[in-house]
CSV table of C-alpha atoms in Angstrom, one decimal:
chain,number,residue,atom,x,y,z
A,1,MET,CA,17.5,-65.5,93.2
A,2,MET,CA,19.0,-64.0,90.6
A,3,LYS,CA,17.0,-65.2,87.6
A,4,PHE,CA,13.5,-64.0,89.5
A,5,LYS,CA,16.0,-60.4,89.6
A,6,VAL,CA,16.2,-60.3,86.3
A,7,THR,CA,13.6,-61.2,85.0
A,8,LEU,CA,12.0,-58.2,87.5
A,9,ALA,CA,14.8,-55.4,85.9
A,10,ALA,CA,13.3,-56.8,82.7
A,11,LEU,CA,9.5,-55.9,83.2
A,12,LEU,CA,10.2,-52.3,84.5
A,13,ALA,CA,12.3,-51.5,82.0
A,14,THR,CA,9.9,-52.5,79.7
A,15,THR,CA,7.1,-51.1,81.2
A,16,LEU,CA,8.7,-47.7,81.4
A,17,SER,CA,10.4,-47.4,78.2
A,18,ALA,CA,5.8,-48.4,76.6
A,19,GLY,CA,4.5,-45.8,78.5
A,20,MET,CA,5.9,-43.2,81.3
A,21,ALA,CA,8.7,-41.0,78.3
A,22,SER,CA,5.8,-40.4,76.5
A,23,ALA,CA,3.0,-40.4,78.2
A,24,ALA,CA,2.5,-37.1,81.2
A,25,VAL,CA,-0.9,-34.9,83.0
A,26,ASP,CA,0.8,-32.3,84.6
A,27,THR,CA,-2.0,-30.2,86.3
A,28,TYR,CA,-2.2,-26.9,87.8
A,29,ASP,CA,-4.9,-26.5,90.7
A,30,TYR,CA,-5.8,-24.7,93.7
A,31,THR,CA,-3.5,-26.2,95.5
A,32,ASP,CA,0.1,-24.9,93.7
A,33,ALA,CA,2.1,-22.8,94.8
A,34,ALA,CA,1.7,-19.6,93.1
A,35,ALA,CA,4.0,-19.0,89.9
A,36,LEU,CA,5.4,-15.0,89.2
A,37,VAL,CA,4.6,-14.8,85.5
A,38,ASP,CA,5.0,-11.5,83.5
A,39,PHE,CA,2.4,-10.5,81.3
A,40,GLY,CA,3.7,-6.9,79.1
A,41,GLY,CA,4.5,-5.5,81.6
A,42,SER,CA,1.8,-6.9,83.8
A,43,SER,CA,2.9,-9.8,86.9
A,44,SER,CA,0.8,-12.3,88.8
A,45,ASN,CA,2.5,-13.6,92.1
A,46,SER,CA,-1.7,-15.6,92.7
A,47,ASN,CA,-3.2,-18.5,92.1
A,48,TYR,CA,-6.4,-18.0,91.5
A,49,PHE,CA,-7.7,-21.8,90.9
A,50,ILE,CA,-10.6,-22.6,93.1
A,51,PRO,CA,-10.7,-25.1,95.4
A,52,PRO,CA,-13.9,-27.1,96.3
A,53,GLY,CA,-17.0,-25.7,98.0
A,54,ASN,CA,-16.7,-22.4,97.2
A,55,SER,CA,-19.0,-20.2,94.7
A,56,PRO,CA,-18.1,-20.1,91.2
A,57,THR,CA,-19.1,-16.3,91.9
A,58,ASP,CA,-16.6,-16.7,94.6
A,59,SER,CA,-13.5,-13.4,95.0
A,60,PRO,CA,-11.0,-13.8,94.2
A,61,TYR,CA,-11.8,-16.3,92.0
A,62,TYR,CA,-14.2,-14.6,89.9
A,63,ARG,CA,-12.7,-11.9,88.1
A,64,GLY,CA,-13.1,-9.7,85.0
A,65,SER,CA,-11.3,-7.1,82.9
A,66,GLY,CA,-8.7,-5.7,84.5
A,67,GLU,CA,-7.8,-9.3,86.6
A,68,ASP,CA,-5.8,-11.2,84.6
A,69,TRP,CA,-3.4,-13.1,86.1
A,70,GLY,CA,-1.7,-16.7,85.0
A,71,TRP,CA,0.5,-19.8,86.2
A,72,MET,CA,2.9,-21.8,85.2
A,73,HIS,CA,2.7,-25.7,85.1
A,74,ASP,CA,5.1,-28.2,86.5
A,75,ALA,CA,7.6,-29.5,83.9
A,76,ILE,CA,7.4,-32.0,82.0
A,77,PRO,CA,10.2,-34.4,80.7
A,78,GLY,CA,10.7,-35.0,77.3
A,79,ALA,CA,8.0,-33.1,76.2
A,80,SER,CA,9.8,-31.6,73.5
A,81,SER,CA,9.3,-35.5,71.1
A,82,SER,CA,6.1,-35.6,71.7
A,83,SER,CA,3.3,-36.0,68.3
A,84,GLU,CA,1.3,-33.8,70.1
A,85,ILE,CA,0.5,-31.6,73.5
A,86,LYS,CA,-2.8,-30.9,74.3
A,87,LEU,CA,-3.6,-28.0,77.4
A,88,ASN,CA,-7.3,-27.9,78.8
A,89,VAL,CA,-8.4,-25.2,81.3
A,90,SER,CA,-11.3,-25.7,82.9
A,91,ASN,CA,-13.8,-22.9,83.5
A,92,TYR,CA,-17.1,-21.9,84.3
A,93,ASP,CA,-19.7,-20.2,82.6
A,94,VAL,CA,-18.0,-19.0,79.8
A,95,ASP,CA,-20.9,-17.0,77.5
A,96,ASP,CA,-19.2,-17.8,73.8
A,97,ALA,CA,-22.0,-18.2,72.2
A,98,CYS,CA,-22.9,-14.4,72.9
A,99,GLY,CA,-26.8,-13.7,70.8
A,100,SER,CA,-27.2,-10.0,70.9
A,101,GLY,CA,-24.6,-8.6,72.7
A,102,PRO,CA,-20.8,-8.6,72.5
A,103,CYS,CA,-19.4,-11.5,72.8
A,104,GLU,CA,-17.6,-12.5,75.9
A,105,VAL,CA,-13.2,-13.5,75.0
A,106,ASP,CA,-11.1,-14.3,77.2
A,107,ASN,CA,-7.6,-14.9,75.5
A,108,ILE,CA,-4.9,-17.8,77.1
A,109,PHE,CA,-1.1,-17.6,75.9
A,110,GLY,CA,1.0,-19.5,76.6
A,111,TYR,CA,5.3,-17.8,76.8
A,112,ASP,CA,7.5,-19.4,74.0
A,113,ALA,CA,11.0,-18.8,75.8
A,114,ALA,CA,13.0,-19.4,72.6
A,115,GLY,CA,10.9,-17.2,69.9
A,116,ASN,CA,11.4,-13.7,68.6
A,117,GLY,CA,15.4,-14.1,67.8
A,118,GLY,CA,16.1,-15.7,71.0
A,119,ALA,CA,14.4,-12.6,73.3
A,120,GLY,CA,10.9,-14.8,74.1
A,121,GLU,CA,7.3,-13.2,74.0
A,122,TRP,CA,4.0,-14.5,74.4
A,123,LEU,CA,1.6,-16.7,71.7
A,124,LEU,CA,-2.0,-16.6,71.4
A,125,ILE,CA,-3.1,-20.0,72.3
A,126,GLY,CA,-6.9,-19.2,71.8
A,127,ALA,CA,-10.0,-18.1,73.9
A,128,LEU,CA,-11.8,-20.5,76.8
A,129,THR,CA,-15.5,-21.6,75.6
A,130,GLY,CA,-18.0,-22.8,78.1
A,131,GLN,CA,-21.2,-24.4,79.4
A,132,ASP,CA,-23.7,-22.8,81.1
A,133,ASN,CA,-23.0,-22.9,84.6
A,134,ALA,CA,-21.1,-25.7,85.1
A,135,TYR,CA,-17.8,-26.1,84.9
A,136,SER,CA,-16.2,-27.4,82.1
A,137,PHE,CA,-12.9,-27.5,79.8
A,138,THR,CA,-11.6,-26.0,76.7
A,139,GLU,CA,-8.9,-27.9,74.6
A,140,PHE,CA,-5.9,-26.1,72.6
A,141,THR,CA,-2.8,-28.6,70.4
A,142,LEU,CA,-0.4,-26.4,71.5
A,143,ASP,CA,2.1,-25.3,68.5
A,144,THR,CA,5.2,-27.0,68.3
A,145,ALA,CA,7.1,-24.3,68.7
A,146,LEU,CA,6.2,-24.0,72.6
A,147,TYR,CA,7.0,-28.2,73.1
A,148,ASP,CA,10.0,-27.3,74.7
A,149,ASP,CA,9.3,-24.5,77.3
A,150,VAL,CA,6.6,-27.3,78.2
A,151,GLU,CA,9.8,-30.1,79.4
A,152,THR,CA,11.0,-27.1,81.1
A,153,GLY,CA,7.4,-25.4,82.7
A,154,LEU,CA,4.6,-23.6,80.9
A,155,LYS,CA,4.1,-19.9,81.4
A,156,LEU,CA,0.4,-19.7,80.8
A,157,TRP,CA,-1.5,-16.1,81.3
A,158,MET,CA,-5.3,-15.5,80.9
A,159,ASP,CA,-6.3,-11.5,79.0
A,160,ILE,CA,-9.7,-12.1,80.7
A,161,ASP,CA,-13.1,-10.0,79.3
A,162,VAL,CA,-11.0,-8.4,75.9
A,163,LEU,CA,-13.4,-7.0,74.5
A,164,THR,CA,-14.1,-5.3,78.6
A,165,ALA,CA,-17.9,-6.2,78.3
A,166,GLY,CA,-18.7,-6.2,81.9
A,167,TRP,CA,-17.6,-10.8,81.1
A,168,ILE,CA,-16.8,-12.5,84.7
A,169,VAL,CA,-14.7,-15.6,84.9
A,170,THR,CA,-14.0,-18.4,87.3
A,171,LEU,CA,-11.2,-21.1,86.6
A,172,ALA,CA,-10.6,-24.3,88.6
A,173,LYS,CA,-7.5,-25.7,87.0
A,174,SER,CA,-5.3,-25.7,84.2
A,175,VAL,CA,-4.6,-29.2,82.6
A,176,ILE,CA,-2.1,-30.1,80.2
A,177,THR,CA,-1.6,-33.5,78.8
A,178,THR,CA,1.0,-35.9,76.6
A,179,ALA,CA,0.0,-38.9,74.0
A,180,GLY,CA,-3.4,-39.0,74.4
A,181,GLU,CA,-3.6,-38.7,78.4
A,182,SER,CA,-7.1,-37.8,79.9
A,183,PRO,CA,-7.5,-34.7,82.1
A,184,GLY,CA,-10.1,-36.2,84.2
A,185,ASN,CA,-12.7,-34.4,85.7
A,186,PRO,CA,-13.2,-30.2,85.3
A,187,ASN,CA,-14.9,-29.4,88.4
A,188,PRO,CA,-12.1,-28.2,91.0
A,189,GLY,CA,-10.5,-30.9,93.0
A,190,ALA,CA,-11.2,-34.4,91.4
A,191,GLN,CA,-9.2,-36.4,91.6
A,192,VAL,CA,-6.4,-35.9,89.0
A,193,PRO,CA,-6.4,-38.8,86.5
A,194,LEU,CA,-3.5,-41.1,86.6
A,195,PRO,CA,-1.9,-41.7,83.8
A,196,ALA,CA,-1.1,-44.5,81.6
A,197,ALA,CA,1.9,-45.5,82.1
A,198,GLY,CA,0.8,-45.5,85.9
A,199,TRP,CA,-1.3,-48.4,85.3
A,200,LEU,CA,1.1,-50.0,82.8
A,201,MET,CA,3.1,-50.4,86.0
A,202,LEU,CA,0.2,-51.6,88.7
A,203,ALA,CA,-0.1,-54.1,86.0
A,204,GLY,CA,4.0,-55.0,85.9
A,205,PHE,CA,4.1,-54.7,89.6
A,206,GLY,CA,1.0,-57.0,90.2
A,207,GLY,CA,2.4,-59.6,87.6
A,208,LEU,CA,5.6,-59.1,90.1
A,209,ALA,CA,3.6,-60.6,92.7
A,210,ALA,CA,2.3,-63.3,91.1
A,211,MET,CA,5.6,-64.3,89.2
A,212,ARG,CA,6.7,-64.1,93.5
A,213,ARG,CA,3.9,-66.2,94.4
A,214,ARG,CA,4.1,-69.6,91.9
A,215,LYS,CA,7.7,-69.1,93.2
A,216,SER,CA,7.5,-69.9,96.7
A,217,LYS,CA,4.3,-72.0,95.7
A,218,SER,CA,7.7,-73.9,93.3
């Protein structure tokens, strides 16, 4: 029995060190509690990510200029040592290909608590892109200045319709990934993918079950 216990501990330790510390997926969507976020004198304490079953043009999710808002991700332990961190924001029908009229520009900002000499500052991450009448992810590679903030819980803010051209946008979810993990399906309420480390752990438990069966047969 002692030999089996040692094998169990070794297998779990190997599984955890192989991926759990480096691979993570954190999704913020309609199921999360609203977080107070302040941006340049404006503040938001509401969650406007659209739940499944609602029209993407429903209020209060379909928002325009002057209806900016923010959210805060959960902390991701060890994120500051990641080689790359990505933010994927799922939006509905962002018209970034503007033709003859003013483009739709919806900017996403991240809060760098150590920036501006420790006073904190908002960094522009980039503008949303989209597909016609469909949910799709805009993928951003985060600046390394935000890695410490991802580790403690990254605050984000969306400045909607920067050019005040009458554009409106709906968000479905915000997903932070490390180590090349997939953000999953952009549609509201779609299942969140299990990080690779989770599959490694399941495989580890499967191996333990097989070992236990072989031991009982012998």
